[in-house]
Amino acid sequence: MSTENSERRKRLRDSFIESRGYWNAIWDGILELDEDFFEAYVNFSSVPWRSGPLEPKIKEFVYIAVDAAATHLYVPGIRQHIKLALSYGATAEEIMEVLELTATLGIHACNIGVPILLEELEAAGQPIAREYSERQLELKKDFETKRGYWNDFWNEMLLLDADFFAAYTDFSSVPWLSGTLEPKVKELIYTAFDVSATHLYVSGLRQHIRNALDYGATREEVLEVIELASVIGIHSCTVGVPILIEELAAAADGGSAR
């Protein structure tokens, strides 16, 4: 490595640490293989850290949510960002709440699947009654009280299986009844994993942005969540580059053997 390259790599490494607050070995290979790409990524990922309004631990909560989402489950990122959140003063209760909020992602199987089921039942000549029972109306009110909103995408699930809906209300409401994060932040967490490239659940994204705004979130805060979530594409490199380096070494060894 030339002295010039060595100096540039040190400068880029220092720039990353200054902007993002950490370093780990995952980045070494990317920096080694393509300095220009690494520099572009540092500039891209650092924008919310240079000018975003959210405090550092909330930024880390957003990373935890997108990495821990069932659609992504990027373990190195979960570990790194939990460590950083703790260093910024987050409590165990706050991080646990982020994970609990993120664990609700699975209900989107019902938000998307149940309306389709009802359409197909109707097409098959098996429509269901569209009137609420007294219990269903009570369950709807309970959801509104605990979760603070209602959206029509819950109607079909409530109509089709009131017991399941009641159980989900209880499950999803735990962070709202005993959690420590302010409501605005809870809604920003939902926004983060709904907008993530591995999920892109538009109906939920719209609802939770609306909720966050109703709880006092600013345009800049919501935009920052979207920007923070947008960097998960780099995981193609944080996973792929170590494999590339291993295979290059194996190929070199094989070439030597021949």
PDB file of N, CA and C in Angstrom, residues 114-164:
ATOM      1  N   VAL A 114     -55.779 -10.961   5.329  1.00  0.00           N
ATOM      2  CA  VAL A 114     -57.198 -11.123   5.656  1.00  0.00           C
ATOM      3  C   VAL A 114     -58.108 -10.440   4.641  1.00  0.00           C
ATOM      4  N   PRO A 115     -57.836  -9.198   4.212  1.00  0.00           N
ATOM      5  CA  PRO A 115     -58.692  -8.611   3.173  1.00  0.00           C
ATOM      6  C   PRO A 115     -58.724  -9.437   1.890  1.00  0.00           C
ATOM      7  N   ILE A 116     -57.597 -10.011   1.516  1.00  0.00           N
ATOM      8  CA  ILE A 116     -57.561 -10.865   0.322  1.00  0.00           C
ATOM      9  C   ILE A 116     -58.405 -12.124   0.551  1.00  0.00           C
ATOM     10  N   LEU A 117     -58.295 -12.704   1.731  1.00  0.00           N
ATOM     11  CA  LEU A 117     -59.116 -13.867   2.070  1.00  0.00           C
ATOM     12  C   LEU A 117     -60.592 -13.539   1.927  1.00  0.00           C
ATOM     13  N   LEU A 118     -61.012 -12.393   2.433  1.00  0.00           N
ATOM     14  CA  LEU A 118     -62.430 -12.032   2.365  1.00  0.00           C
ATOM     15  C   LEU A 118     -62.873 -11.790   0.926  1.00  0.00           C
ATOM     16  N   GLU A 119     -62.011 -11.182   0.132  1.00  0.00           N
ATOM     17  CA  GLU A 119     -62.343 -10.996  -1.292  1.00  0.00           C
ATOM     18  C   GLU A 119     -62.543 -12.336  -1.983  1.00  0.00           C
ATOM     19  N   GLU A 120     -61.667 -13.278  -1.682  1.00  0.00           N
ATOM     20  CA  GLU A 120     -61.760 -14.589  -2.327  1.00  0.00           C
ATOM     21  C   GLU A 120     -62.953 -15.395  -1.802  1.00  0.00           C
ATOM     22  N   LEU A 121     -63.271 -15.226  -0.528  1.00  0.00           N
ATOM     23  CA  LEU A 121     -64.478 -15.869   0.009  1.00  0.00           C
ATOM     24  C   LEU A 121     -65.721 -15.347  -0.698  1.00  0.00           C
ATOM     25  N   GLU A 122     -65.751 -14.046  -0.898  1.00  0.00           N
ATOM     26  CA  GLU A 122     -66.905 -13.452  -1.590  1.00  0.00           C
ATOM     27  C   GLU A 122     -66.980 -13.946  -3.032  1.00  0.00           C
ATOM     28  N   ALA A 123     -65.821 -14.017  -3.690  1.00  0.00           N
ATOM     29  CA  ALA A 123     -65.797 -14.505  -5.064  1.00  0.00           C
ATOM     30  C   ALA A 123     -66.243 -15.962  -5.144  1.00  0.00           C
ATOM     31  N   ALA A 124     -65.993 -16.703  -4.054  1.00  0.00           N
ATOM     32  CA  ALA A 124     -66.394 -18.111  -4.010  1.00  0.00           C
ATOM     33  C   ALA A 124     -67.821 -18.300  -3.509  1.00  0.00           C
ATOM     34  N   GLY A 125     -68.520 -17.173  -3.313  1.00  0.00           N
ATOM     35  CA  GLY A 125     -69.900 -17.255  -2.842  1.00  0.00           C
ATOM     36  C   GLY A 125     -70.026 -17.535  -1.352  1.00  0.00           C
ATOM     37  N   GLN A 126     -69.010 -17.164  -0.582  1.00  0.00           N
ATOM     38  CA  GLN A 126     -69.027 -17.395   0.864  1.00  0.00           C
ATOM     39  C   GLN A 126     -68.751 -16.102   1.634  1.00  0.00           C
ATOM     40  N   PRO A 127     -69.492 -15.040   1.368  1.00  0.00           N
ATOM     41  CA  PRO A 127     -69.232 -13.775   2.077  1.00  0.00           C
ATOM     42  C   PRO A 127     -69.570 -13.888   3.563  1.00  0.00           C
ATOM     43  N   ILE A 128     -68.910 -13.042   4.374  1.00  0.00           N
ATOM     44  CA  ILE A 128     -69.209 -13.033   5.799  1.00  0.00           C
ATOM     45  C   ILE A 128     -70.069 -11.823   6.137  1.00  0.00           C
ATOM     46  N   ALA A 129     -70.717 -11.879   7.284  1.00  0.00           N
ATOM     47  CA  ALA A 129     -71.521 -10.743   7.757  1.00  0.00           C
ATOM     48  C   ALA A 129     -70.597  -9.570   8.047  1.00  0.00           C
ATOM     49  N   ARG A 130     -71.039  -8.379   7.680  1.00  0.00           N
ATOM     50  CA  ARG A 130     -70.198  -7.187   7.830  1.00  0.00           C
ATOM     51  C   ARG A 130     -70.666  -6.297   8.981  1.00  0.00           C
ATOM     52  N   GLU A 131     -71.409  -6.836   9.903  1.00  0.00           N
ATOM     53  CA  GLU A 131     -71.888  -6.047  11.040  1.00  0.00           C
ATOM     54  C   GLU A 131     -71.163  -6.489  12.306  1.00  0.00           C
ATOM     55  N   TYR A 132     -70.775  -5.499  13.116  1.00  0.00           N
ATOM     56  CA  TYR A 132     -70.101  -5.786  14.372  1.00  0.00           C
ATOM     57  C   TYR A 132     -71.073  -6.293  15.423  1.00  0.00           C
ATOM     58  N   SER A 133     -70.632  -7.268  16.203  1.00  0.00           N
ATOM     59  CA  SER A 133     -71.374  -7.666  17.397  1.00  0.00           C
ATOM     60  C   SER A 133     -71.046  -6.670  18.510  1.00  0.00           C
ATOM     61  N   GLU A 134     -71.773  -6.774  19.594  1.00  0.00           N
ATOM     62  CA  GLU A 134     -71.504  -5.880  20.733  1.00  0.00           C
ATOM     63  C   GLU A 134     -70.076  -6.081  21.246  1.00  0.00           C
ATOM     64  N   ARG A 135     -69.620  -7.340  21.298  1.00  0.00           N
ATOM     65  CA  ARG A 135     -68.255  -7.605  21.765  1.00  0.00           C
ATOM     66  C   ARG A 135     -67.220  -7.015  20.817  1.00  0.00           C
ATOM     67  N   GLN A 136     -67.464  -7.140  19.526  1.00  0.00           N
ATOM     68  CA  GLN A 136     -66.514  -6.595  18.561  1.00  0.00           C
ATOM     69  C   GLN A 136     -66.400  -5.081  18.693  1.00  0.00           C
ATOM     70  N   LEU A 137     -67.527  -4.414  18.946  1.00  0.00           N
ATOM     71  CA  LEU A 137     -67.490  -2.973  19.156  1.00  0.00           C
ATOM     72  C   LEU A 137     -66.694  -2.630  20.409  1.00  0.00           C
ATOM     73  N   GLU A 138     -66.808  -3.447  21.440  1.00  0.00           N
ATOM     74  CA  GLU A 138     -66.035  -3.228  22.663  1.00  0.00           C
ATOM     75  C   GLU A 138     -64.546  -3.430  22.404  1.00  0.00           C
ATOM     76  N   LEU A 139     -64.218  -4.437  21.593  1.00  0.00           N
ATOM     77  CA  LEU A 139     -62.818  -4.684  21.275  1.00  0.00           C
ATOM     78  C   LEU A 139     -62.228  -3.550  20.428  1.00  0.00           C
ATOM     79  N   LYS A 140     -63.024  -3.007  19.540  1.00  0.00           N
ATOM     80  CA  LYS A 140     -62.562  -1.868  18.742  1.00  0.00           C
ATOM     81  C   LYS A 140     -62.272  -0.683  19.646  1.00  0.00           C
ATOM     82  N   LYS A 141     -63.156  -0.419  20.581  1.00  0.00           N
ATOM     83  CA  LYS A 141     -62.947   0.690  21.517  1.00  0.00           C
ATOM     84  C   LYS A 141     -61.711   0.450  22.376  1.00  0.00           C
ATOM     85  N   ASP A 142     -61.504  -0.799  22.787  1.00  0.00           N
ATOM     86  CA  ASP A 142     -60.332  -1.140  23.594  1.00  0.00           C
ATOM     87  C   ASP A 142     -59.043  -0.868  22.823  1.00  0.00           C
ATOM     88  N   PHE A 143     -59.021  -1.250  21.540  1.00  0.00           N
ATOM     89  CA  PHE A 143     -57.845  -0.987  20.708  1.00  0.00           C
ATOM     90  C   PHE A 143     -57.601   0.515  20.608  1.00  0.00           C
ATOM     91  N   GLU A 144     -58.632   1.278  20.340  1.00  0.00           N
ATOM     92  CA  GLU A 144     -58.498   2.729  20.201  1.00  0.00           C
ATOM     93  C   GLU A 144     -57.974   3.353  21.488  1.00  0.00           C
ATOM     94  N   THR A 145     -58.437   2.856  22.630  1.00  0.00           N
ATOM     95  CA  THR A 145     -57.995   3.386  23.916  1.00  0.00           C
ATOM     96  C   THR A 145     -56.526   3.071  24.166  1.00  0.00           C
ATOM     97  N   LYS A 146     -56.131   1.839  23.894  1.00  0.00           N
ATOM     98  CA  LYS A 146     -54.762   1.413  24.200  1.00  0.00           C
ATOM     99  C   LYS A 146     -53.747   1.890  23.168  1.00  0.00           C
ATOM    100  N   ARG A 147     -54.138   1.900  21.903  1.00  0.00           N
ATOM    101  CA  ARG A 147     -53.182   2.210  20.837  1.00  0.00           C
ATOM    102  C   ARG A 147     -53.316   3.633  20.311  1.00  0.00           C
ATOM    103  N   GLY A 148     -54.412   4.294  20.635  1.00  0.00           N
ATOM    104  CA  GLY A 148     -54.542   5.707  20.297  1.00  0.00           C
ATOM    105  C   GLY A 148     -54.999   6.015  18.895  1.00  0.00           C
ATOM    106  N   TYR A 149     -55.446   5.035  18.152  1.00  0.00           N
ATOM    107  CA  TYR A 149     -55.914   5.288  16.786  1.00  0.00           C
ATOM    108  C   TYR A 149     -56.760   4.113  16.319  1.00  0.00           C
ATOM    109  N   TRP A 150     -57.394   4.295  15.168  1.00  0.00           N
ATOM    110  CA  TRP A 150     -58.055   3.201  14.467  1.00  0.00           C
ATOM    111  C   TRP A 150     -57.829   3.387  12.984  1.00  0.00           C
ATOM    112  N   ASN A 151     -57.652   2.277  12.276  1.00  0.00           N
ATOM    113  CA  ASN A 151     -57.542   2.309  10.826  1.00  0.00           C
ATOM    114  C   ASN A 151     -58.438   1.213  10.266  1.00  0.00           C
ATOM    115  N   ASP A 152     -59.047   1.483   9.131  1.00  0.00           N
ATOM    116  CA  ASP A 152     -59.980   0.513   8.556  1.00  0.00           C
ATOM    117  C   ASP A 152     -59.328  -0.822   8.218  1.00  0.00           C
ATOM    118  N   PHE A 153     -57.971  -0.869   8.149  1.00  0.00           N
ATOM    119  CA  PHE A 153     -57.366  -2.164   7.832  1.00  0.00           C
ATOM    120  C   PHE A 153     -57.504  -3.160   8.986  1.00  0.00           C
ATOM    121  N   TRP A 154     -57.995  -2.705  10.153  1.00  0.00           N
ATOM    122  CA  TRP A 154     -58.277  -3.628  11.250  1.00  0.00           C
ATOM    123  C   TRP A 154     -59.679  -4.223  11.169  1.00  0.00           C
ATOM    124  N   ASN A 155     -60.562  -3.639  10.355  1.00  0.00           N
ATOM    125  CA  ASN A 155     -61.961  -4.058  10.348  1.00  0.00           C
ATOM    126  C   ASN A 155     -62.132  -5.540  10.045  1.00  0.00           C
ATOM    127  N   GLU A 156     -61.487  -5.983   8.982  1.00  0.00           N
ATOM    128  CA  GLU A 156     -61.702  -7.361   8.537  1.00  0.00           C
ATOM    129  C   GLU A 156     -61.214  -8.378   9.556  1.00  0.00           C
ATOM    130  N   MET A 157     -60.062  -8.097  10.175  1.00  0.00           N
ATOM    131  CA  MET A 157     -59.553  -9.042  11.157  1.00  0.00           C
ATOM    132  C   MET A 157     -60.482  -9.113  12.368  1.00  0.00           C
ATOM    133  N   LEU A 158     -60.995  -7.957  12.801  1.00  0.00           N
ATOM    134  CA  LEU A 158     -61.933  -7.929  13.922  1.00  0.00           C
ATOM    135  C   LEU A 158     -63.200  -8.693  13.584  1.00  0.00           C
ATOM    136  N   LEU A 159     -63.688  -8.548  12.361  1.00  0.00           N
ATOM    137  CA  LEU A 159     -64.892  -9.255  11.940  1.00  0.00           C
ATOM    138  C   LEU A 159     -64.667 -10.760  11.851  1.00  0.00           C
ATOM    139  N   LEU A 160     -63.497 -11.161  11.379  1.00  0.00           N
ATOM    140  CA  LEU A 160     -63.257 -12.572  11.076  1.00  0.00           C
ATOM    141  C   LEU A 160     -62.852 -13.382  12.307  1.00  0.00           C
ATOM    142  N   ASP A 161     -62.079 -12.759  13.223  1.00  0.00           N
ATOM    143  CA  ASP A 161     -61.615 -13.505  14.398  1.00  0.00           C
ATOM    144  C   ASP A 161     -61.414 -12.549  15.569  1.00  0.00           C
ATOM    145  N   ALA A 162     -62.472 -12.348  16.320  1.00  0.00           N
ATOM    146  CA  ALA A 162     -62.430 -11.398  17.435  1.00  0.00           C
ATOM    147  C   ALA A 162     -61.446 -11.833  18.513  1.00  0.00           C
ATOM    148  N   ASP A 163     -61.329 -13.128  18.757  1.00  0.00           N
ATOM    149  CA  ASP A 163     -60.403 -13.607  19.788  1.00  0.00           C
ATOM    150  C   ASP A 163     -58.960 -13.286  19.416  1.00  0.00           C
ATOM    151  N   PHE A 164     -58.616 -13.527  18.148  1.00  0.00           N
ATOM    152  CA  PHE A 164     -57.265 -13.233  17.698  1.00  0.00           C
ATOM    153  C   PHE A 164     -56.996 -11.738  17.765  1.00  0.00           C
TER     154      PHE A 164
END
